[in-house]
CSV table of C-alpha atoms in Angstrom, one decimal:
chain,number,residue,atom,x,y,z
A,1,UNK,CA,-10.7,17.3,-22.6
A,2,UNK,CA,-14.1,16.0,-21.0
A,3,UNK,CA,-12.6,13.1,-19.2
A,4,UNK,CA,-15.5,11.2,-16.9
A,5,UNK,CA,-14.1,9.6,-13.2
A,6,UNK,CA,-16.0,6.5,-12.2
A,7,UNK,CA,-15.3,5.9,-8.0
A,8,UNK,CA,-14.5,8.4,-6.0
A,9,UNK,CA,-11.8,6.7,-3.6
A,10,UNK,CA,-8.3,7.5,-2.8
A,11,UNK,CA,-7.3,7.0,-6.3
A,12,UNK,CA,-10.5,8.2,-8.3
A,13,UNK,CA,-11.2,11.8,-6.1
A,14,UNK,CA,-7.2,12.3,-6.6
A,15,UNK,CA,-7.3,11.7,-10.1
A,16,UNK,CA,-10.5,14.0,-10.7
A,17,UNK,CA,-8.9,17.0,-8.4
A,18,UNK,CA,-5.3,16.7,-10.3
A,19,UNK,CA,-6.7,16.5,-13.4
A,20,UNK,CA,-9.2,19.4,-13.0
A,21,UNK,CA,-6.4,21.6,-12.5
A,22,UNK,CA,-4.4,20.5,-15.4
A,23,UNK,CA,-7.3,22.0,-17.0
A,24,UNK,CA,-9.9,19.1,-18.6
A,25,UNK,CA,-13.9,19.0,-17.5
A,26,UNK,CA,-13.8,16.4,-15.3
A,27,UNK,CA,-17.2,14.5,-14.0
A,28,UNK,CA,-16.8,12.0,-11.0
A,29,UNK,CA,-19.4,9.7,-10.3
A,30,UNK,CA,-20.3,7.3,-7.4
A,31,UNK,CA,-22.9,5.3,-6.5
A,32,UNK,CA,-22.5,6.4,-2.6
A,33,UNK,CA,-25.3,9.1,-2.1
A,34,UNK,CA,-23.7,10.3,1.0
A,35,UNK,CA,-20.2,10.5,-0.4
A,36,UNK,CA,-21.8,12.5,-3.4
A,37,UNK,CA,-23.7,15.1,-1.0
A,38,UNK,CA,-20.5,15.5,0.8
A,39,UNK,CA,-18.1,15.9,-1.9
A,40,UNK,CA,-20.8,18.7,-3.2
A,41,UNK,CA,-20.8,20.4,0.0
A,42,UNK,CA,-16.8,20.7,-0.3
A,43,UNK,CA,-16.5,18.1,2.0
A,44,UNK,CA,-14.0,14.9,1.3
A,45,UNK,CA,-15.3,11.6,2.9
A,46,UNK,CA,-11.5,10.7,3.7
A,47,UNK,CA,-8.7,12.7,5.2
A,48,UNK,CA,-5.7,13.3,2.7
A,49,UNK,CA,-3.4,16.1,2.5
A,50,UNK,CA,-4.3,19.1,0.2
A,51,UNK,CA,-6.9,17.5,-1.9
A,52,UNK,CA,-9.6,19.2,-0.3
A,53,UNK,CA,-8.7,22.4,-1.0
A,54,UNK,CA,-7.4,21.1,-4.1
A,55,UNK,CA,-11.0,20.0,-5.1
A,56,UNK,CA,-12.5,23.4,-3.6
A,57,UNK,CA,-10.1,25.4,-6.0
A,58,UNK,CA,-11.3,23.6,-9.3
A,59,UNK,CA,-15.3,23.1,-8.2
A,60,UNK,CA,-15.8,25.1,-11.6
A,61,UNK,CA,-14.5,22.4,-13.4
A,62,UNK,CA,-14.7,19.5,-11.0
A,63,UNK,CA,-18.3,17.7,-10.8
A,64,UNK,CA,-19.8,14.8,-8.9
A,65,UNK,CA,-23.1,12.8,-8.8
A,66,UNK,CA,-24.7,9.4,-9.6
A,67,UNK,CA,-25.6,10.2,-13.3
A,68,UNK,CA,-23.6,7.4,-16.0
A,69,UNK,CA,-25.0,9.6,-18.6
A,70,UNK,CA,-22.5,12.0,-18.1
A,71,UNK,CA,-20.2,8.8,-19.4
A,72,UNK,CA,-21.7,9.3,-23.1
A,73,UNK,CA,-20.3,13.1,-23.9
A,74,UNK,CA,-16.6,11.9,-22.3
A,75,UNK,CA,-13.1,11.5,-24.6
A,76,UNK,CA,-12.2,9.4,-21.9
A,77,UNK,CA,-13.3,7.0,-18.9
A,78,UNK,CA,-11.3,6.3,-16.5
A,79,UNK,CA,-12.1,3.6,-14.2
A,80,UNK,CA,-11.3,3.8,-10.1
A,81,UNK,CA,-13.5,1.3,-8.1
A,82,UNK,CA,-12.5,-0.6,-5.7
A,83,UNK,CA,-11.0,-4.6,-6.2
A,84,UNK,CA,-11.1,-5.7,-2.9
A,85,UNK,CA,-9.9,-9.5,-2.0
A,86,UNK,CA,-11.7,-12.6,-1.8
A,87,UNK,CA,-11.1,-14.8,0.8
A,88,UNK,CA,-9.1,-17.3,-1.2
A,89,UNK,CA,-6.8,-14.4,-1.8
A,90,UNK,CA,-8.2,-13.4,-5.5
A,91,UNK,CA,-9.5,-10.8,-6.6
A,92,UNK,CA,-13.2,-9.4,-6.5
A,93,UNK,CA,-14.2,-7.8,-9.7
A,94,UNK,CA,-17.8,-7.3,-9.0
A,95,UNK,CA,-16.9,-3.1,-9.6
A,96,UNK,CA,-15.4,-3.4,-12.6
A,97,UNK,CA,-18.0,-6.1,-13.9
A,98,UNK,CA,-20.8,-3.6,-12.6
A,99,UNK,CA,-19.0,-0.9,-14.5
A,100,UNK,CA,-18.7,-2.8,-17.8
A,101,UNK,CA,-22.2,-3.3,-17.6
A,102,UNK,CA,-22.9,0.3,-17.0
A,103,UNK,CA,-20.1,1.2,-20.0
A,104,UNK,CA,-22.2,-1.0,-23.0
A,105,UNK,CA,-25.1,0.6,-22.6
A,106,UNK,CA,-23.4,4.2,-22.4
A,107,UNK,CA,-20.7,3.7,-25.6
A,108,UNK,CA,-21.6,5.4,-29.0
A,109,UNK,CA,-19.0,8.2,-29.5
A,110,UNK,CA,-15.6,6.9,-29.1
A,111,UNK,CA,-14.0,6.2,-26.1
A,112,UNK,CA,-10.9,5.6,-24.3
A,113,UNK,CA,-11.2,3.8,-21.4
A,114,UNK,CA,-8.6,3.7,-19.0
A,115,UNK,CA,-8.3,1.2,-16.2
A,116,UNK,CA,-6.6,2.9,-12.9
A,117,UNK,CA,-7.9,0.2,-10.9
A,118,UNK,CA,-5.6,-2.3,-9.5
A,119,UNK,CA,-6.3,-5.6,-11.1
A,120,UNK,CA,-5.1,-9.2,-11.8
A,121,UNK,CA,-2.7,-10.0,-14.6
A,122,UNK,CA,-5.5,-10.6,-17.7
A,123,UNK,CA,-8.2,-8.5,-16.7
A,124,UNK,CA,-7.8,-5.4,-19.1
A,125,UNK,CA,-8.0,-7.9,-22.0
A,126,UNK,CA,-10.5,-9.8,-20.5
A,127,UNK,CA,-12.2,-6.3,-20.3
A,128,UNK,CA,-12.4,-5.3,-23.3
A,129,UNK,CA,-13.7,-9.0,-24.7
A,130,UNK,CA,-16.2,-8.4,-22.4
A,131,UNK,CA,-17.7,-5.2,-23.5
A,132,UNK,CA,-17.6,-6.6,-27.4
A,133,UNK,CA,-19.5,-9.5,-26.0
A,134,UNK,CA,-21.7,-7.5,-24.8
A,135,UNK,CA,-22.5,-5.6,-27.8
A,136,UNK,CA,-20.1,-2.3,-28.2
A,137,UNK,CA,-18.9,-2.0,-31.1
A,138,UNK,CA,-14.6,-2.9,-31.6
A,139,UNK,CA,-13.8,0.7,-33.1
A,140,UNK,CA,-16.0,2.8,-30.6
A,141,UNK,CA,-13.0,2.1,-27.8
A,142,UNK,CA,-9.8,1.2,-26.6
A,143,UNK,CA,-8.7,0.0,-23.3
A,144,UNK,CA,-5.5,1.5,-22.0
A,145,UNK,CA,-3.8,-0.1,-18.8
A,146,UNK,CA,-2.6,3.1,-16.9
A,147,UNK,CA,-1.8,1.8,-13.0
A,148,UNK,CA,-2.1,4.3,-10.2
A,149,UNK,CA,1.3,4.5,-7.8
A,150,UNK,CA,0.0,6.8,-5.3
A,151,UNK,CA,1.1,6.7,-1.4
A,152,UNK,CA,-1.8,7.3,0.7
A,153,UNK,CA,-0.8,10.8,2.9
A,154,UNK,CA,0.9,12.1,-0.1
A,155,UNK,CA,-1.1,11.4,-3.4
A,156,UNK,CA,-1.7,15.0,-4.7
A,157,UNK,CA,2.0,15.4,-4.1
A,158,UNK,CA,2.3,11.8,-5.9
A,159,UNK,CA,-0.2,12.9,-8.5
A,160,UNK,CA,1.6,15.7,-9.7
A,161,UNK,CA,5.3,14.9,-9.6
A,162,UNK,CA,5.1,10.8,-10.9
A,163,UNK,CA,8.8,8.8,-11.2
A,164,UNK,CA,7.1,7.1,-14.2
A,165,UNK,CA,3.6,7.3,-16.3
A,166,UNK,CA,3.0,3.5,-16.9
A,167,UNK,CA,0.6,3.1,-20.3
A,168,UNK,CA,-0.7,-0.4,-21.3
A,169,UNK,CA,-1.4,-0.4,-24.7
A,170,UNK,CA,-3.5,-3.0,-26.9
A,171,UNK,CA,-1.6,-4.9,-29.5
A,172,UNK,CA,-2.6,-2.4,-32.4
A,173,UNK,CA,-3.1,0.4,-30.6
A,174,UNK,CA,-1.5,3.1,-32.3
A,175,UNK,CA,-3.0,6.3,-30.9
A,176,UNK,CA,-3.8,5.9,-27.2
A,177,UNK,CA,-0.9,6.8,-25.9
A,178,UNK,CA,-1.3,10.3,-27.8
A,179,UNK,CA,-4.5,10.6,-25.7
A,180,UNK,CA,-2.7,9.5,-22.7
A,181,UNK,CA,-0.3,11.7,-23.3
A,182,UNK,CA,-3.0,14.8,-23.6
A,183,UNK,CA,-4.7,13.8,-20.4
A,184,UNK,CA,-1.1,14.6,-18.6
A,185,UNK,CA,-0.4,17.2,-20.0
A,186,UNK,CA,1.8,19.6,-17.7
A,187,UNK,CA,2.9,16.6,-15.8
A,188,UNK,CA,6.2,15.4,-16.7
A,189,UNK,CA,7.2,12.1,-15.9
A,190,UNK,CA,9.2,9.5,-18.3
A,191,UNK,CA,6.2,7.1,-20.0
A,192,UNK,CA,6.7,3.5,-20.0
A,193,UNK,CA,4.8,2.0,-22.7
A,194,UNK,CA,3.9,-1.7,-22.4
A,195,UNK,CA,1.1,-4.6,-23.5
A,196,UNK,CA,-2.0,-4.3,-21.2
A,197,UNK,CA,-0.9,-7.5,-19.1
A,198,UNK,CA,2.7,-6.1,-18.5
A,199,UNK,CA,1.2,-2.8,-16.8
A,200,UNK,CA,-1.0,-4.5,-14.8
A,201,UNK,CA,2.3,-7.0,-13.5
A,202,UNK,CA,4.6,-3.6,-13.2
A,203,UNK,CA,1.8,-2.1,-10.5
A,204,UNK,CA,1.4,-5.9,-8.6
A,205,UNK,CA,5.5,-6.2,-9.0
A,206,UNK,CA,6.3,-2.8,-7.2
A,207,UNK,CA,4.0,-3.3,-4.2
A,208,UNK,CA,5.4,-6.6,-3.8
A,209,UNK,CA,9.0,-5.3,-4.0
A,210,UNK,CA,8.5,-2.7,-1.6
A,211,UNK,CA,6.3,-5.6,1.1
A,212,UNK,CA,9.4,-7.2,0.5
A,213,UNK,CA,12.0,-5.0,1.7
A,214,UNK,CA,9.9,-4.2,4.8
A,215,UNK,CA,9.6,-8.2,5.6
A,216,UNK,CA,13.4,-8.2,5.1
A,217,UNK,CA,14.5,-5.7,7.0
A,218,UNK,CA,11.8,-6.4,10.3
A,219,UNK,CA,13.2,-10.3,10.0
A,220,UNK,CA,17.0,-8.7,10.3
A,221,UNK,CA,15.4,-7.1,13.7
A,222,UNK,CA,15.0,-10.2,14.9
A,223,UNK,CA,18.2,-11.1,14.0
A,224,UNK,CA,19.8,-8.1,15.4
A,225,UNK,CA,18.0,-8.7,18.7
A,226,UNK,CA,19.7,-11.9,19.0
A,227,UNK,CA,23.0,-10.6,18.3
A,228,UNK,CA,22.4,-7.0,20.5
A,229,UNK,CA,23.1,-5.3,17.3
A,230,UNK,CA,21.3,-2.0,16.3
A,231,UNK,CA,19.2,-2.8,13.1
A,232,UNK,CA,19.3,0.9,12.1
A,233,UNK,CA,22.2,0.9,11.8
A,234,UNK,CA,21.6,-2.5,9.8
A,235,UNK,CA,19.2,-0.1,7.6
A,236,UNK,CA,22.0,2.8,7.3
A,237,UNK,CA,24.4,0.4,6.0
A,238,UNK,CA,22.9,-1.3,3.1
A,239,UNK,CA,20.7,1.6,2.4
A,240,UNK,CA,23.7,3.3,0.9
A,241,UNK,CA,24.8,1.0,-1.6
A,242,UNK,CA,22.6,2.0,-4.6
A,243,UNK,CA,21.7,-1.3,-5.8
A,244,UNK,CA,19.5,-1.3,-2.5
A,245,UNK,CA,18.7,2.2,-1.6
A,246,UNK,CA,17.3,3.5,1.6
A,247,UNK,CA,13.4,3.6,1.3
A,248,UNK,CA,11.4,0.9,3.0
A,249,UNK,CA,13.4,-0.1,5.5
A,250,UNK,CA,12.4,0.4,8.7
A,251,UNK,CA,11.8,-2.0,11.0
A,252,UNK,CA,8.4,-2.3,12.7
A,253,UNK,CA,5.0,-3.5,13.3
A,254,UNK,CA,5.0,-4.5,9.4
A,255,UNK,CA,3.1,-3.3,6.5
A,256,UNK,CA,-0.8,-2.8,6.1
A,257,UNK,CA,-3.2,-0.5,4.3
A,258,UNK,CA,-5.4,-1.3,1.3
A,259,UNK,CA,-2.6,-2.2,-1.1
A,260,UNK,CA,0.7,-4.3,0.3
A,261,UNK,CA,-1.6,-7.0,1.9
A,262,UNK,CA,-4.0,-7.1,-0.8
A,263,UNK,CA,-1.9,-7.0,-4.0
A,264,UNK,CA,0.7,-9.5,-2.5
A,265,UNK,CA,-2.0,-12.4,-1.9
A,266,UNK,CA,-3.6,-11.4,-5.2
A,267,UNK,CA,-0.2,-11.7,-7.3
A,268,UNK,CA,0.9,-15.3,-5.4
A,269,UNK,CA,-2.9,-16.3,-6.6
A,270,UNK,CA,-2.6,-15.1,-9.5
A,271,UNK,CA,0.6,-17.2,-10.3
A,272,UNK,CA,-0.5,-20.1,-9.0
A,273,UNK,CA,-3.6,-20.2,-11.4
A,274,UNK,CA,-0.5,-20.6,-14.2
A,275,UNK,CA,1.2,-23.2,-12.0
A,276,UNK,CA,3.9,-21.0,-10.9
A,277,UNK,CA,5.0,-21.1,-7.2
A,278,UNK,CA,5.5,-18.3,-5.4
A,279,UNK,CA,8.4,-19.1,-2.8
A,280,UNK,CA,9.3,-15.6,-1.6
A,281,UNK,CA,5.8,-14.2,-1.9
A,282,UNK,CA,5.0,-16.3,0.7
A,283,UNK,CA,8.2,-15.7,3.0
A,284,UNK,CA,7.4,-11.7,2.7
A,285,UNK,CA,3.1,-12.5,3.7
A,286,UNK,CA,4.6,-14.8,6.4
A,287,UNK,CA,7.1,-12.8,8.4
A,288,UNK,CA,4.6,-9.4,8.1
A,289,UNK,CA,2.4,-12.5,9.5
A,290,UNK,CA,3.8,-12.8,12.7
A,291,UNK,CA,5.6,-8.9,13.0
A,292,UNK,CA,3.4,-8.3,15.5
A,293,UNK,CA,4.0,-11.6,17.5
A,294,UNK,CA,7.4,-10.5,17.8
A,295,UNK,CA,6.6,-6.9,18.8
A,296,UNK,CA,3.8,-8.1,21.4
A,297,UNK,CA,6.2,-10.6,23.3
A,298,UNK,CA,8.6,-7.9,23.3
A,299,UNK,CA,6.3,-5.8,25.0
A,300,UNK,CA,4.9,-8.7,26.5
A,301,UNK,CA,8.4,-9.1,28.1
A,302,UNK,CA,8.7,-5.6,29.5
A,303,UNK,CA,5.2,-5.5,31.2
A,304,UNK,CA,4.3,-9.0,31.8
A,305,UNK,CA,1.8,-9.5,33.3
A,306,UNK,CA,0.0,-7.3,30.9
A,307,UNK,CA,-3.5,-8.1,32.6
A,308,UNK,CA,-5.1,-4.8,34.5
A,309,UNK,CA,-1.7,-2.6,33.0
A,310,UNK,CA,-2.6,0.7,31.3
A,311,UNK,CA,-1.2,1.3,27.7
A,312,UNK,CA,-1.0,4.2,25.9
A,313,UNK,CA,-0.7,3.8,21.9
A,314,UNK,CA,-0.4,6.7,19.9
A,315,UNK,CA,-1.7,5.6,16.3
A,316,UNK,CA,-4.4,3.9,15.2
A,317,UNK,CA,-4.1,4.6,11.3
A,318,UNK,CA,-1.6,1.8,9.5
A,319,UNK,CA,0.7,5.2,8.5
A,320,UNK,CA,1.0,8.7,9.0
A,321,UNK,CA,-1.1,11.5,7.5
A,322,UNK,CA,-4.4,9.1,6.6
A,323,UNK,CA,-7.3,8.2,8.2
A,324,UNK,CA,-7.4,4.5,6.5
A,325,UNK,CA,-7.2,1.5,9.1
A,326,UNK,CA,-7.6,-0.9,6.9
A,327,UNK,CA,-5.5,-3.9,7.6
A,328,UNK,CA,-3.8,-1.4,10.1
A,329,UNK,CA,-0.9,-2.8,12.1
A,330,UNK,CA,-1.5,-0.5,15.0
A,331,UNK,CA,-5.1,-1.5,15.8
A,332,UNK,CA,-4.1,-5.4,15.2
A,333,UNK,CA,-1.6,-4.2,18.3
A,334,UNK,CA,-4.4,-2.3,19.9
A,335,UNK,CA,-6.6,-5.1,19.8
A,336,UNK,CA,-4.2,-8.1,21.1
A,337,UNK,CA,-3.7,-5.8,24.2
A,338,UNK,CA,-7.4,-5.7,24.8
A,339,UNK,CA,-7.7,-9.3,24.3
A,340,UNK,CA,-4.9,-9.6,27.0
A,341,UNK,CA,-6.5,-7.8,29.6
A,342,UNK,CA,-4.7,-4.5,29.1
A,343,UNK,CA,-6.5,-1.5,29.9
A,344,UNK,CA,-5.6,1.0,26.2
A,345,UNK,CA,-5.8,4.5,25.6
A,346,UNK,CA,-5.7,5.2,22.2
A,347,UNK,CA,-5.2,8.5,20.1
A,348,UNK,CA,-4.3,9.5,16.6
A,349,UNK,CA,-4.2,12.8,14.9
A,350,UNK,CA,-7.1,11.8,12.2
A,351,UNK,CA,-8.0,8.0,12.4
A,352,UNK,CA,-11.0,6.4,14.0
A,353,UNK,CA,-11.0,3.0,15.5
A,354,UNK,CA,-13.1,0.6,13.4
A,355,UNK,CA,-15.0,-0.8,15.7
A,356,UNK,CA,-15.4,-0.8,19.5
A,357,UNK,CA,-13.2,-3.0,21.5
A,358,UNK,CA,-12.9,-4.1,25.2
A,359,UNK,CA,-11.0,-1.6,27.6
A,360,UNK,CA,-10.5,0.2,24.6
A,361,UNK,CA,-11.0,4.1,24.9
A,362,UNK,CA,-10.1,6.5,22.3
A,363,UNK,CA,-9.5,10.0,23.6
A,364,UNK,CA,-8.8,13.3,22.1
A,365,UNK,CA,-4.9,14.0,22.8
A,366,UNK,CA,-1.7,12.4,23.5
A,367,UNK,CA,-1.7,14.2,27.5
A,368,UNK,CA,-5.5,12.2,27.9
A,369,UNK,CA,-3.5,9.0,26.5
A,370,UNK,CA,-0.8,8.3,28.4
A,371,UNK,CA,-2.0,9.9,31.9
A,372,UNK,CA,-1.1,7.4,34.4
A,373,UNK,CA,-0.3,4.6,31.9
A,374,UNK,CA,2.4,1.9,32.4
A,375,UNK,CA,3.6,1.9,29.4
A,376,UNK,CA,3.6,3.9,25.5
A,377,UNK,CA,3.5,2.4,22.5
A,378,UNK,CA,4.2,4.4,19.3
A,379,UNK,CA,1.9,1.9,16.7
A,380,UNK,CA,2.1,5.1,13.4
A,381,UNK,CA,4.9,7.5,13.1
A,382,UNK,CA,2.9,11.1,12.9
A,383,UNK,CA,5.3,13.7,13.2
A,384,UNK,CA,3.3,14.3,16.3
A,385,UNK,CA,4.8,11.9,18.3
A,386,UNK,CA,8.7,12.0,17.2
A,387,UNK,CA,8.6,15.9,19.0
A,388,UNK,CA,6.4,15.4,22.0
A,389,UNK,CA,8.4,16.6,25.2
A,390,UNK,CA,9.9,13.8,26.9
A,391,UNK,CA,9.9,14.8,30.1
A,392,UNK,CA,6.8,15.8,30.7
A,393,UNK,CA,5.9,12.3,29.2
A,394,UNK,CA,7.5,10.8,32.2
A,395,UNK,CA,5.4,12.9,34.8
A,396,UNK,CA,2.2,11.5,33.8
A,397,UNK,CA,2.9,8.0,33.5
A,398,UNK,CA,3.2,5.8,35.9
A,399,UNK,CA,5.4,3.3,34.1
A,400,UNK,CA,8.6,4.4,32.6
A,401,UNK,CA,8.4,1.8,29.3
A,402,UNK,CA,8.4,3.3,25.8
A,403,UNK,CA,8.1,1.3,23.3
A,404,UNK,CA,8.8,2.8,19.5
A,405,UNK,CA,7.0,0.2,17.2
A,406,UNK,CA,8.1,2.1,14.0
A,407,UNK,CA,11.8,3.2,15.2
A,408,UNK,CA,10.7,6.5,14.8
A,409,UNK,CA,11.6,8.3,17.6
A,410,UNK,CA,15.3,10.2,19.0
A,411,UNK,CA,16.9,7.4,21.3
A,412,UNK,CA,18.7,9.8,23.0
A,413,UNK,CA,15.9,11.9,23.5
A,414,UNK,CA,13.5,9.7,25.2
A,415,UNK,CA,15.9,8.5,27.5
A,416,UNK,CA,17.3,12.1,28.9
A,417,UNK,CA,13.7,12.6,29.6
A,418,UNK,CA,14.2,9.6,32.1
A,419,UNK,CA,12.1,7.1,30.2
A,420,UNK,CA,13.1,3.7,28.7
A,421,UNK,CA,13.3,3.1,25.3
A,422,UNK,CA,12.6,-0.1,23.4
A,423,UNK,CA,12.5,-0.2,19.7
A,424,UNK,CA,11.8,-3.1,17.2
A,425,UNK,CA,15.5,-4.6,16.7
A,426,UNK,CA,16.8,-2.1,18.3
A,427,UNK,CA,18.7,-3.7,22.2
């Protein structure tokens, strides 16, 4: 199939690369000129496992460039810009509105377009009202609600081995999924068919389930800190009865990224435009809220006073195996140590502080980072840092403090290399 890729982010230059190899022509285009002469000098603008050489192995069938013409030969269009949030908590649609204006002027073969994008509960219909309004014709299209549920580090792996393909369908829409259906082909995955408004709730209701579980089990570390009571083991325990299952709960600094904070505040806002409050919605955005207040004075505890003390944190990125700092636990915990006079050395495998701070230095490797510090923080679990040798840890600091913020590391471990260990729930 020619299948045309508009945005070429996490979810739009995965897309492209996976469905290259599944063997459809597959144009990706951007308005980002620098993005587009990177991505055509085999060059991804973001750091993700394997889809570099993913792209580099299909660049025979795999295009990119500025040009919406390439739009008018597609089968299908699938949609990928970014919805960032407004500050009310909402959701910006200024992409997908620039997009729809790009789309009338482009449609007269038909199309199906497919909305990847994560957006509000309404927008798909409101979508396609919008391009009939502005003058495409009702048979030249369909809009299909297909939700992306890729995890950032791992969404080639995600791409190609989905638990679920989730297709929104319009009320009448009685052959869409068959082209859904051809666009995957080679990926098997169960399909869950549903109205265009229930796929876009099924991608909002997952990312809130999962912010949910790790606001749960980072407010049973407090808990277990009152009681001296191991909150792995906390984790262990429920994790094995089925109903509950072991993913997501860690305790830690809390969530971040582009997704969990965003699509949390967008689904409360989006209920309470229908009246509905959002009780627990709130309770999960208001103990990830103040994670790191409870992590710091920890610390805080340990060290005090903080002012002049040299801290190493290893992580900058808000998980392992991405570059993304975006709403990134880790440099929040970066920065309130620089506000409180702390002297930080900061490293990370692939992630880039977003902008300079105070006393701030990032260097190059974990030895550069902790040399004489007084304490080590572990902000993002890279496999990096659960293996690093223990003892030689202790002979460059000066302090003897280890703090795991992601109760990632061997206990045991860090402590026969004569270092104290603190972890998030963990006395």
């Amino acid at each position: 199939m020619n299948i045309c890729i508009i945005g070429a982010g996490y979810v739009g230059l995965t897309t492209a690369a996976v469905l290259a190899e599944l063997g459809h022509e597959v144009h990706c285009i951007d308005h980002d000129e620098r993005k587009i002469r990177l991505l055509n000098n085999g060059e991804v603008p973001f750091y993700e496992p394997g889809l570099e050489e993913l792209i580099a192995k299909n660049d025979n069938s795999l295009t990119f460039s500025g040009r919406w013409d390439d739009i008018k030969r597609a089968a299908v269009v699938v949609i990928c810009v970014g919805t960032p949030p407004r500050p009310d908590g909402g959701t910006d649609l200024r992409y997908i509105e620039a997009v729809l204006d790009r789309l009338a002027t482009m449609i007269e073969s038909y199309k199906t377009i497919v909305t990847k994008s994560t957006v509000p509960p309404g927008t798909n219909e409101w979508m396609r009202a919008e391009l009939i309004r502005k003058g495409v014709k009702p048979h030249l299209f369909r809009i299909v609600s297909n939700p992306e549920f890729l995890r950032e580090g791992s969404a080639v792996y995600d791409m190609f081995h989905p638990d679920k393909i989730v297709v929104g369908l319009e009320p009448d829409d009685d052959q869409s999924l068959a082209v859904m259906q051809a666009v995957y082909t080679g990926i098997h995955a169960p399909y869950l068919t549903t109205s265009l408004t229930g796929a876009e709730l099924i991608k909002y209701a997952a990312n809130a389930f999962l912010a949910t579980k790790i606001s749960f089990i980072n407010e049973m570390a407090r808990i277990c800190d009152a009681f001296a009571v191991d909150v792995n083991d906390i984790a262990r325990g429920i994790g094995l009865d089925p109903r509950i299952g072991p993913h997501f709960l860690r305790a830690g600094l809390g969530y971040g990224g582009s997704c969990f904070p965003k699509d949390v505040k967008a689904l409360e806002y989006a209920a309470r435009s229908r009246q509905v409050e959002t009780h627990l919605l709130k309770a999960v955005q208001t103990v990830n809220a103040t994670q790191l207040d409870f992590c710091f004075q920890k610390l805080n505890e340990q060290l005090a006073p903080l002012t002049d003390k040299k801290i190493a944190v290893l992580g900058i990125s808000f998980k392992p195996n991405t570059d993304d700092t975006r709403v990134s636990p880790a440099e929040a915990l970066i920065r309130r140590l620089s506000e409180n006079g702390c002297t930080v050395a900061a490293y990370d495998p692939k992630a880039t502080l977003s902008e300079p701070l105070a006393r701030v230095t990032q260097v190059q490797s974990v030895r550069e980072a902790i040399q004489g510090a007084d304490g080590l923080v572990i902000a993002t679990d890279w496999d990096e840092f659960r293996t690093l040798d223990w003892g030689q840890v202790k002979a460059a600091m000066s302090g003897t403090l280890v703090f795991d913020g992601r109760n990632c590391l061997d206990r045991h471990a860090v402590e026969q290399g004569g270092l104290r260990y603190m972890g998030v729930g963990r006395p």
